[in-house]
């Protein structure tokens, strides 16, 4: 077969082979009215792939030249497929006679050839190693899928396939030996490398190029049945139907996932994603319970907090006059006007939140370490332990463009300049939002109260709708919209740069794209949260000498209750908005598109539609579809870990979202999308080091939020140092007097003429009349020292704990290591015995000849 292919290429070398005589049509047949059939019309040859195109002969005359060029390329491509040993059969659409479906079948010999090329592992004998059961297996059985619908898979020892050793493999039935996912993967490998045009030394190949050029409308493997109706074909395993019934249907939200069947039907790459998502959700359950407990503790203590009581007390907070927070339009205000916000702050700014932040730092380490162990078990069970070394082939795009390796300095310059451009764009958007916040606060401060007073129906909520709250919520919404818009731009730029780099393998391509996209998204999603947590309200000066942005806008101060509650608001808006928008994208968009497609192609009910045409009406699953699923979850992981000190409910919201996300993703790929090409994957790729980096950064961010954003450290300093002698008057350590002690006095006669507002303020400064008036006092320096000490101690303790846990928990379980060694040993023994049998078989004629001439002195005529 391959010799004939090379001779054919030599005959047409240098010619325009796209119109050569070897091009011919694939044989066309009529649909046999069997809608559930997965075979050619003869009922024997299985359909491994389907190509779809529109017949150019039925097109408009003025576009005939372009269509004829596509036709020549398609005919040459199909001829090349047949030369490579594939068998084709074409059928016209039942609904639209312009559409033609080309069904592709790989015969046994071709399957064996490419199974050896791709080093596909196939069974050699049943696995005789005992399977250990978990002590909690009795509990998990309650949540397992029905074994009547999804039976456990038989486990085998496997080895890379070799045609010369085919007798060593368990070939009970040739039609079932290569599973459908393997057949589709091998078919796609051939389609990705088949030629469609050869001009001299320039050879163009690959189904993806033909799809991009409009030569084909679609290329996909078939679903084995309808998702909600069993197939009538006795040879169909109904795996799609079983997955829907026990996995993708929303009623199964409490059940464990049938990962082996998912991997068998969709491939290891999809399987490892759902395994990771399920494990992440399972681990979130514990964090959600602890976070909910911290929230309840804060909610119960909000009315007993001493400092909150002082804010609300008419005799304390009601007698403290605060400085205006903006120029000219803002007025003086009483401290007890922030009573409600101070109570809300108590819910999140308490000792329980500190404990929870430390807990989450340990939790994230346990999550990553236990995931490595679980991933190692999946690698063994799914035969991907040595995948990268044995099976992964270069990408077709790499083979087409890369003749030799070299480093292009111009490419690097372009990439670096684009990175800087994107980062500059993000910074510009952040600055724009900050300016909006300053202008909006000024506007709300001057107009909001007046408008609420005029609108009687809004009187019940006027105490809650403060200028600070209105500014925070609107700015959060605008920030979310900007994030969504910039995502579109970042995606295109990151893909363009990665294509320009030309990575060799699919794994290298995805890892490179993953790193770029995450860096862009990291800045995009988290920049506003970092601004509120670590920059807002830190450089505001003091009354009479404020700091201005761009010489015009007075720098933004924190809400009277502090910036922590505003950070919580920002996280709630972005996490909630992101979850809602993603679900709309993942569920509503594909469903509406499929609904429109069905309505546009509605026919009489008596028409029978074949399996391939039913699948064609579904949406195509993009090449980066799974990438966006990972990105969505890793961004969520960042929200759960990086800022959890300000929002202990984040793990609970993430857990609830993920319980829905698993079923939404399952429903989506099972019911709304064509079957994607099954792909191998050893692990979650570049997402693993990204998760580890986020986990390390989370320790620092939560320590800094606790130290610099919350008021916990100033309260502790007051309690242990400034409430008693020599700084305080109380005989015992207490929080009484903290509010008054945390405020500084300002003489309104020191206001500049530019800031004449129609007088205490939040800071630690000496009062007017003091030799060092308006300079930071001793309390301030005690607080700074305590904050720095807190960060250093907390980080070192947590990092040491993380290091010890990582050392104590091995990445690969001991039982898995023993199984891998045992399987490798047995595989070598079996293959060695097979080699001995093969040698014995070849030597048998020679032995017989030697025996015949044993008693003779004549020369021996050996076969070789």
JSON list of C-alpha atoms in Angstrom, two decimals, residues 180-323:
[
{"chain": "A", "resi": 180, "resn": "UNK", "atom": "CA", "xyz": [-14.26, 2.97, 18.72]},
{"chain": "A", "resi": 181, "resn": "UNK", "atom": "CA", "xyz": [-12.27, 5.76, 20.42]},
{"chain": "A", "resi": 182, "resn": "UNK", "atom": "CA", "xyz": [-8.99, 4.19, 19.22]},
{"chain": "A", "resi": 183, "resn": "UNK", "atom": "CA", "xyz": [-10.33, 3.81, 15.68]},
{"chain": "A", "resi": 184, "resn": "UNK", "atom": "CA", "xyz": [-11.46, 7.45, 15.58]},
{"chain": "A", "resi": 185, "resn": "UNK", "atom": "CA", "xyz": [-8.11, 8.64, 16.92]},
{"chain": "A", "resi": 186, "resn": "UNK", "atom": "CA", "xyz": [-6.19, 6.68, 14.30]},
{"chain": "A", "resi": 187, "resn": "UNK", "atom": "CA", "xyz": [-8.54, 7.87, 11.55]},
{"chain": "A", "resi": 188, "resn": "UNK", "atom": "CA", "xyz": [-8.00, 11.49, 12.59]},
{"chain": "A", "resi": 189, "resn": "UNK", "atom": "CA", "xyz": [-4.24, 10.90, 12.58]},
{"chain": "A", "resi": 190, "resn": "UNK", "atom": "CA", "xyz": [-4.44, 9.81, 8.92]},
{"chain": "A", "resi": 191, "resn": "UNK", "atom": "CA", "xyz": [-6.82, 12.63, 7.99]},
{"chain": "A", "resi": 192, "resn": "UNK", "atom": "CA", "xyz": [-4.46, 15.17, 9.54]},
{"chain": "A", "resi": 193, "resn": "UNK", "atom": "CA", "xyz": [-1.59, 14.02, 7.33]},
{"chain": "A", "resi": 194, "resn": "UNK", "atom": "CA", "xyz": [-3.24, 13.17, 4.02]},
{"chain": "A", "resi": 195, "resn": "UNK", "atom": "CA", "xyz": [-2.31, 15.43, 1.07]},
{"chain": "A", "resi": 196, "resn": "UNK", "atom": "CA", "xyz": [-4.80, 17.58, -0.78]},
{"chain": "A", "resi": 197, "resn": "UNK", "atom": "CA", "xyz": [-2.38, 19.41, -3.10]},
{"chain": "A", "resi": 198, "resn": "UNK", "atom": "CA", "xyz": [1.21, 18.87, -4.24]},
{"chain": "A", "resi": 199, "resn": "UNK", "atom": "CA", "xyz": [3.09, 21.42, -6.36]},
{"chain": "A", "resi": 200, "resn": "UNK", "atom": "CA", "xyz": [6.72, 20.46, -6.77]},
{"chain": "A", "resi": 201, "resn": "UNK", "atom": "CA", "xyz": [8.30, 20.44, -3.32]},
{"chain": "A", "resi": 202, "resn": "UNK", "atom": "CA", "xyz": [5.33, 22.19, -1.74]},
{"chain": "A", "resi": 203, "resn": "UNK", "atom": "CA", "xyz": [2.98, 19.67, -0.18]},
{"chain": "A", "resi": 204, "resn": "UNK", "atom": "CA", "xyz": [-0.22, 20.77, 1.49]},
{"chain": "A", "resi": 205, "resn": "UNK", "atom": "CA", "xyz": [-1.98, 18.39, 3.81]},
{"chain": "A", "resi": 206, "resn": "UNK", "atom": "CA", "xyz": [-4.37, 18.04, 6.71]},
{"chain": "A", "resi": 207, "resn": "UNK", "atom": "CA", "xyz": [-8.12, 18.00, 7.25]},
{"chain": "A", "resi": 208, "resn": "UNK", "atom": "CA", "xyz": [-7.93, 21.13, 9.41]},
{"chain": "A", "resi": 209, "resn": "UNK", "atom": "CA", "xyz": [-6.71, 23.22, 6.47]},
{"chain": "A", "resi": 210, "resn": "UNK", "atom": "CA", "xyz": [-9.55, 21.91, 4.33]},
{"chain": "A", "resi": 211, "resn": "UNK", "atom": "CA", "xyz": [-12.07, 22.78, 7.02]},
{"chain": "A", "resi": 212, "resn": "UNK", "atom": "CA", "xyz": [-10.64, 26.29, 7.31]},
{"chain": "A", "resi": 213, "resn": "UNK", "atom": "CA", "xyz": [-10.77, 26.69, 3.53]},
{"chain": "A", "resi": 214, "resn": "UNK", "atom": "CA", "xyz": [-14.37, 25.58, 3.22]},
{"chain": "A", "resi": 215, "resn": "UNK", "atom": "CA", "xyz": [-13.56, 22.41, 1.28]},
{"chain": "A", "resi": 216, "resn": "UNK", "atom": "CA", "xyz": [-15.34, 20.45, 3.98]},
{"chain": "A", "resi": 217, "resn": "UNK", "atom": "CA", "xyz": [-18.04, 21.80, 6.28]},
{"chain": "A", "resi": 218, "resn": "UNK", "atom": "CA", "xyz": [-17.35, 19.39, 9.12]},
{"chain": "A", "resi": 219, "resn": "UNK", "atom": "CA", "xyz": [-15.33, 16.35, 10.18]},
{"chain": "A", "resi": 220, "resn": "UNK", "atom": "CA", "xyz": [-16.22, 14.29, 13.23]},
{"chain": "A", "resi": 221, "resn": "UNK", "atom": "CA", "xyz": [-16.55, 10.78, 14.67]},
{"chain": "A", "resi": 222, "resn": "UNK", "atom": "CA", "xyz": [-20.06, 9.50, 15.26]},
{"chain": "A", "resi": 223, "resn": "UNK", "atom": "CA", "xyz": [-21.98, 9.31, 18.49]},
{"chain": "A", "resi": 224, "resn": "UNK", "atom": "CA", "xyz": [-22.99, 5.69, 18.95]},
{"chain": "A", "resi": 225, "resn": "UNK", "atom": "CA", "xyz": [-26.68, 6.45, 19.62]},
{"chain": "A", "resi": 226, "resn": "UNK", "atom": "CA", "xyz": [-29.16, 9.15, 20.54]},
{"chain": "A", "resi": 227, "resn": "UNK", "atom": "CA", "xyz": [-28.65, 10.46, 24.06]},
{"chain": "A", "resi": 228, "resn": "UNK", "atom": "CA", "xyz": [-32.23, 9.81, 25.25]},
{"chain": "A", "resi": 229, "resn": "UNK", "atom": "CA", "xyz": [-33.24, 6.77, 23.19]},
{"chain": "A", "resi": 230, "resn": "UNK", "atom": "CA", "xyz": [-31.55, 3.39, 23.01]},
{"chain": "A", "resi": 231, "resn": "UNK", "atom": "CA", "xyz": [-30.23, 2.30, 19.64]},
{"chain": "A", "resi": 232, "resn": "UNK", "atom": "CA", "xyz": [-32.01, -0.55, 17.87]},
{"chain": "A", "resi": 233, "resn": "UNK", "atom": "CA", "xyz": [-28.70, -1.75, 16.41]},
{"chain": "A", "resi": 234, "resn": "UNK", "atom": "CA", "xyz": [-27.67, -4.92, 18.24]},
{"chain": "A", "resi": 235, "resn": "UNK", "atom": "CA", "xyz": [-24.00, -4.10, 17.67]},
{"chain": "A", "resi": 236, "resn": "UNK", "atom": "CA", "xyz": [-24.29, -0.70, 19.41]},
{"chain": "A", "resi": 237, "resn": "UNK", "atom": "CA", "xyz": [-23.06, -0.41, 23.00]},
{"chain": "A", "resi": 238, "resn": "UNK", "atom": "CA", "xyz": [-25.32, 2.62, 23.70]},
{"chain": "A", "resi": 239, "resn": "UNK", "atom": "CA", "xyz": [-22.55, 4.30, 25.64]},
{"chain": "A", "resi": 240, "resn": "UNK", "atom": "CA", "xyz": [-23.88, 7.79, 24.97]},
{"chain": "A", "resi": 241, "resn": "UNK", "atom": "CA", "xyz": [-27.32, 6.79, 26.22]},
{"chain": "A", "resi": 242, "resn": "UNK", "atom": "CA", "xyz": [-25.85, 5.22, 29.35]},
{"chain": "A", "resi": 243, "resn": "UNK", "atom": "CA", "xyz": [-23.72, 8.29, 30.05]},
{"chain": "A", "resi": 244, "resn": "UNK", "atom": "CA", "xyz": [-26.76, 10.52, 29.82]},
{"chain": "A", "resi": 245, "resn": "UNK", "atom": "CA", "xyz": [-28.88, 8.32, 32.04]},
{"chain": "A", "resi": 246, "resn": "UNK", "atom": "CA", "xyz": [-26.31, 7.94, 34.85]},
{"chain": "A", "resi": 247, "resn": "UNK", "atom": "CA", "xyz": [-24.08, 10.99, 34.47]},
{"chain": "A", "resi": 248, "resn": "UNK", "atom": "CA", "xyz": [-25.23, 13.90, 32.31]},
{"chain": "A", "resi": 249, "resn": "UNK", "atom": "CA", "xyz": [-28.84, 14.08, 33.47]},
{"chain": "A", "resi": 250, "resn": "UNK", "atom": "CA", "xyz": [-29.34, 16.71, 36.23]},
{"chain": "A", "resi": 251, "resn": "UNK", "atom": "CA", "xyz": [-31.00, 14.12, 38.49]},
{"chain": "A", "resi": 252, "resn": "UNK", "atom": "CA", "xyz": [-27.57, 12.51, 38.97]},
{"chain": "A", "resi": 253, "resn": "UNK", "atom": "CA", "xyz": [-26.01, 15.52, 40.73]},
{"chain": "A", "resi": 254, "resn": "UNK", "atom": "CA", "xyz": [-25.31, 13.46, 43.86]},
{"chain": "A", "resi": 255, "resn": "UNK", "atom": "CA", "xyz": [-23.77, 10.49, 42.06]},
{"chain": "A", "resi": 256, "resn": "UNK", "atom": "CA", "xyz": [-20.10, 9.80, 41.48]},
{"chain": "A", "resi": 257, "resn": "UNK", "atom": "CA", "xyz": [-18.90, 10.04, 37.91]},
{"chain": "A", "resi": 258, "resn": "UNK", "atom": "CA", "xyz": [-18.40, 6.91, 35.74]},
{"chain": "A", "resi": 259, "resn": "UNK", "atom": "CA", "xyz": [-14.86, 7.98, 34.84]},
{"chain": "A", "resi": 260, "resn": "UNK", "atom": "CA", "xyz": [-13.92, 4.73, 33.07]},
{"chain": "A", "resi": 261, "resn": "UNK", "atom": "CA", "xyz": [-16.85, 5.01, 30.69]},
{"chain": "A", "resi": 262, "resn": "UNK", "atom": "CA", "xyz": [-16.21, 8.74, 30.16]},
{"chain": "A", "resi": 263, "resn": "UNK", "atom": "CA", "xyz": [-12.61, 7.95, 29.29]},
{"chain": "A", "resi": 264, "resn": "UNK", "atom": "CA", "xyz": [-13.66, 5.08, 27.03]},
{"chain": "A", "resi": 265, "resn": "UNK", "atom": "CA", "xyz": [-16.18, 7.19, 25.11]},
{"chain": "A", "resi": 266, "resn": "UNK", "atom": "CA", "xyz": [-14.49, 10.61, 24.99]},
{"chain": "A", "resi": 267, "resn": "UNK", "atom": "CA", "xyz": [-10.83, 9.75, 25.53]},
{"chain": "A", "resi": 268, "resn": "UNK", "atom": "CA", "xyz": [-8.35, 10.31, 28.35]},
{"chain": "A", "resi": 269, "resn": "UNK", "atom": "CA", "xyz": [-8.17, 14.07, 27.87]},
{"chain": "A", "resi": 270, "resn": "UNK", "atom": "CA", "xyz": [-11.86, 14.59, 28.63]},
{"chain": "A", "resi": 271, "resn": "UNK", "atom": "CA", "xyz": [-11.73, 11.92, 31.32]},
{"chain": "A", "resi": 272, "resn": "UNK", "atom": "CA", "xyz": [-8.87, 13.55, 33.22]},
{"chain": "A", "resi": 273, "resn": "UNK", "atom": "CA", "xyz": [-10.68, 16.90, 33.17]},
{"chain": "A", "resi": 274, "resn": "UNK", "atom": "CA", "xyz": [-13.83, 15.48, 34.76]},
{"chain": "A", "resi": 275, "resn": "UNK", "atom": "CA", "xyz": [-11.72, 13.49, 37.20]},
{"chain": "A", "resi": 276, "resn": "UNK", "atom": "CA", "xyz": [-9.94, 16.69, 38.28]},
{"chain": "A", "resi": 277, "resn": "UNK", "atom": "CA", "xyz": [-13.15, 18.71, 38.46]},
{"chain": "A", "resi": 278, "resn": "UNK", "atom": "CA", "xyz": [-14.85, 16.02, 40.53]},
{"chain": "A", "resi": 279, "resn": "UNK", "atom": "CA", "xyz": [-11.88, 15.73, 42.89]},
{"chain": "A", "resi": 280, "resn": "UNK", "atom": "CA", "xyz": [-11.66, 19.52, 43.26]},
{"chain": "A", "resi": 281, "resn": "UNK", "atom": "CA", "xyz": [-15.37, 19.71, 44.07]},
{"chain": "A", "resi": 282, "resn": "UNK", "atom": "CA", "xyz": [-15.06, 16.85, 46.56]},
{"chain": "A", "resi": 283, "resn": "UNK", "atom": "CA", "xyz": [-12.22, 18.64, 48.36]},
{"chain": "A", "resi": 284, "resn": "UNK", "atom": "CA", "xyz": [-14.16, 21.91, 48.33]},
{"chain": "A", "resi": 285, "resn": "UNK", "atom": "CA", "xyz": [-16.89, 20.30, 50.43]},
{"chain": "A", "resi": 286, "resn": "UNK", "atom": "CA", "xyz": [-14.70, 20.30, 53.56]},
{"chain": "A", "resi": 287, "resn": "UNK", "atom": "CA", "xyz": [-13.51, 23.86, 52.96]},
{"chain": "A", "resi": 288, "resn": "UNK", "atom": "CA", "xyz": [-17.10, 24.98, 52.37]},
{"chain": "A", "resi": 289, "resn": "UNK", "atom": "CA", "xyz": [-18.24, 23.53, 55.72]},
{"chain": "A", "resi": 290, "resn": "UNK", "atom": "CA", "xyz": [-15.42, 25.24, 57.64]},
{"chain": "A", "resi": 291, "resn": "UNK", "atom": "CA", "xyz": [-16.01, 28.53, 55.78]},
{"chain": "A", "resi": 292, "resn": "UNK", "atom": "CA", "xyz": [-19.72, 28.39, 56.52]},
{"chain": "A", "resi": 293, "resn": "UNK", "atom": "CA", "xyz": [-18.91, 27.80, 60.18]},
{"chain": "A", "resi": 294, "resn": "UNK", "atom": "CA", "xyz": [-16.68, 30.89, 60.21]},
{"chain": "A", "resi": 295, "resn": "UNK", "atom": "CA", "xyz": [-19.42, 32.94, 58.58]},
{"chain": "A", "resi": 296, "resn": "UNK", "atom": "CA", "xyz": [-21.99, 31.78, 61.15]},
{"chain": "A", "resi": 297, "resn": "UNK", "atom": "CA", "xyz": [-19.54, 32.60, 63.94]},
{"chain": "A", "resi": 298, "resn": "UNK", "atom": "CA", "xyz": [-19.06, 36.12, 62.55]},
{"chain": "A", "resi": 299, "resn": "UNK", "atom": "CA", "xyz": [-22.79, 36.60, 62.09]},
{"chain": "A", "resi": 300, "resn": "UNK", "atom": "CA", "xyz": [-23.51, 35.57, 65.67]},
{"chain": "A", "resi": 301, "resn": "UNK", "atom": "CA", "xyz": [-20.81, 37.83, 67.14]},
{"chain": "A", "resi": 302, "resn": "UNK", "atom": "CA", "xyz": [-21.64, 40.98, 65.17]},
{"chain": "A", "resi": 303, "resn": "UNK", "atom": "CA", "xyz": [-23.95, 42.21, 67.92]},
{"chain": "A", "resi": 304, "resn": "UNK", "atom": "CA", "xyz": [-21.50, 41.45, 70.75]},
{"chain": "A", "resi": 305, "resn": "UNK", "atom": "CA", "xyz": [-18.40, 43.07, 69.24]},
{"chain": "A", "resi": 306, "resn": "UNK", "atom": "CA", "xyz": [-17.15, 45.82, 71.59]},
{"chain": "A", "resi": 307, "resn": "UNK", "atom": "CA", "xyz": [-15.79, 48.08, 68.86]},
{"chain": "A", "resi": 308, "resn": "UNK", "atom": "CA", "xyz": [-18.98, 47.72, 66.78]},
{"chain": "A", "resi": 309, "resn": "UNK", "atom": "CA", "xyz": [-21.05, 48.62, 69.82]},
{"chain": "A", "resi": 310, "resn": "UNK", "atom": "CA", "xyz": [-18.96, 51.78, 70.30]},
{"chain": "A", "resi": 311, "resn": "UNK", "atom": "CA", "xyz": [-19.60, 52.82, 66.68]},
{"chain": "A", "resi": 312, "resn": "UNK", "atom": "CA", "xyz": [-23.36, 52.38, 67.14]},
{"chain": "A", "resi": 313, "resn": "UNK", "atom": "CA", "xyz": [-23.50, 53.87, 70.66]},
{"chain": "A", "resi": 314, "resn": "UNK", "atom": "CA", "xyz": [-25.12, 57.35, 70.50]},
{"chain": "A", "resi": 315, "resn": "UNK", "atom": "CA", "xyz": [-22.93, 58.46, 73.40]},
{"chain": "A", "resi": 316, "resn": "UNK", "atom": "CA", "xyz": [-19.71, 57.42, 71.61]},
{"chain": "A", "resi": 317, "resn": "UNK", "atom": "CA", "xyz": [-20.15, 57.11, 67.85]},
{"chain": "A", "resi": 318, "resn": "UNK", "atom": "CA", "xyz": [-23.01, 59.58, 67.95]},
{"chain": "A", "resi": 319, "resn": "UNK", "atom": "CA", "xyz": [-20.72, 62.27, 69.35]},
{"chain": "A", "resi": 320, "resn": "UNK", "atom": "CA", "xyz": [-17.75, 61.75, 67.02]},
{"chain": "A", "resi": 321, "resn": "UNK", "atom": "CA", "xyz": [-17.81, 64.08, 64.02]},
{"chain": "A", "resi": 322, "resn": "UNK", "atom": "CA", "xyz": [-15.85, 62.75, 61.04]},
{"chain": "A", "resi": 323, "resn": "UNK", "atom": "CA", "xyz": [-14.07, 64.72, 58.34]}
]
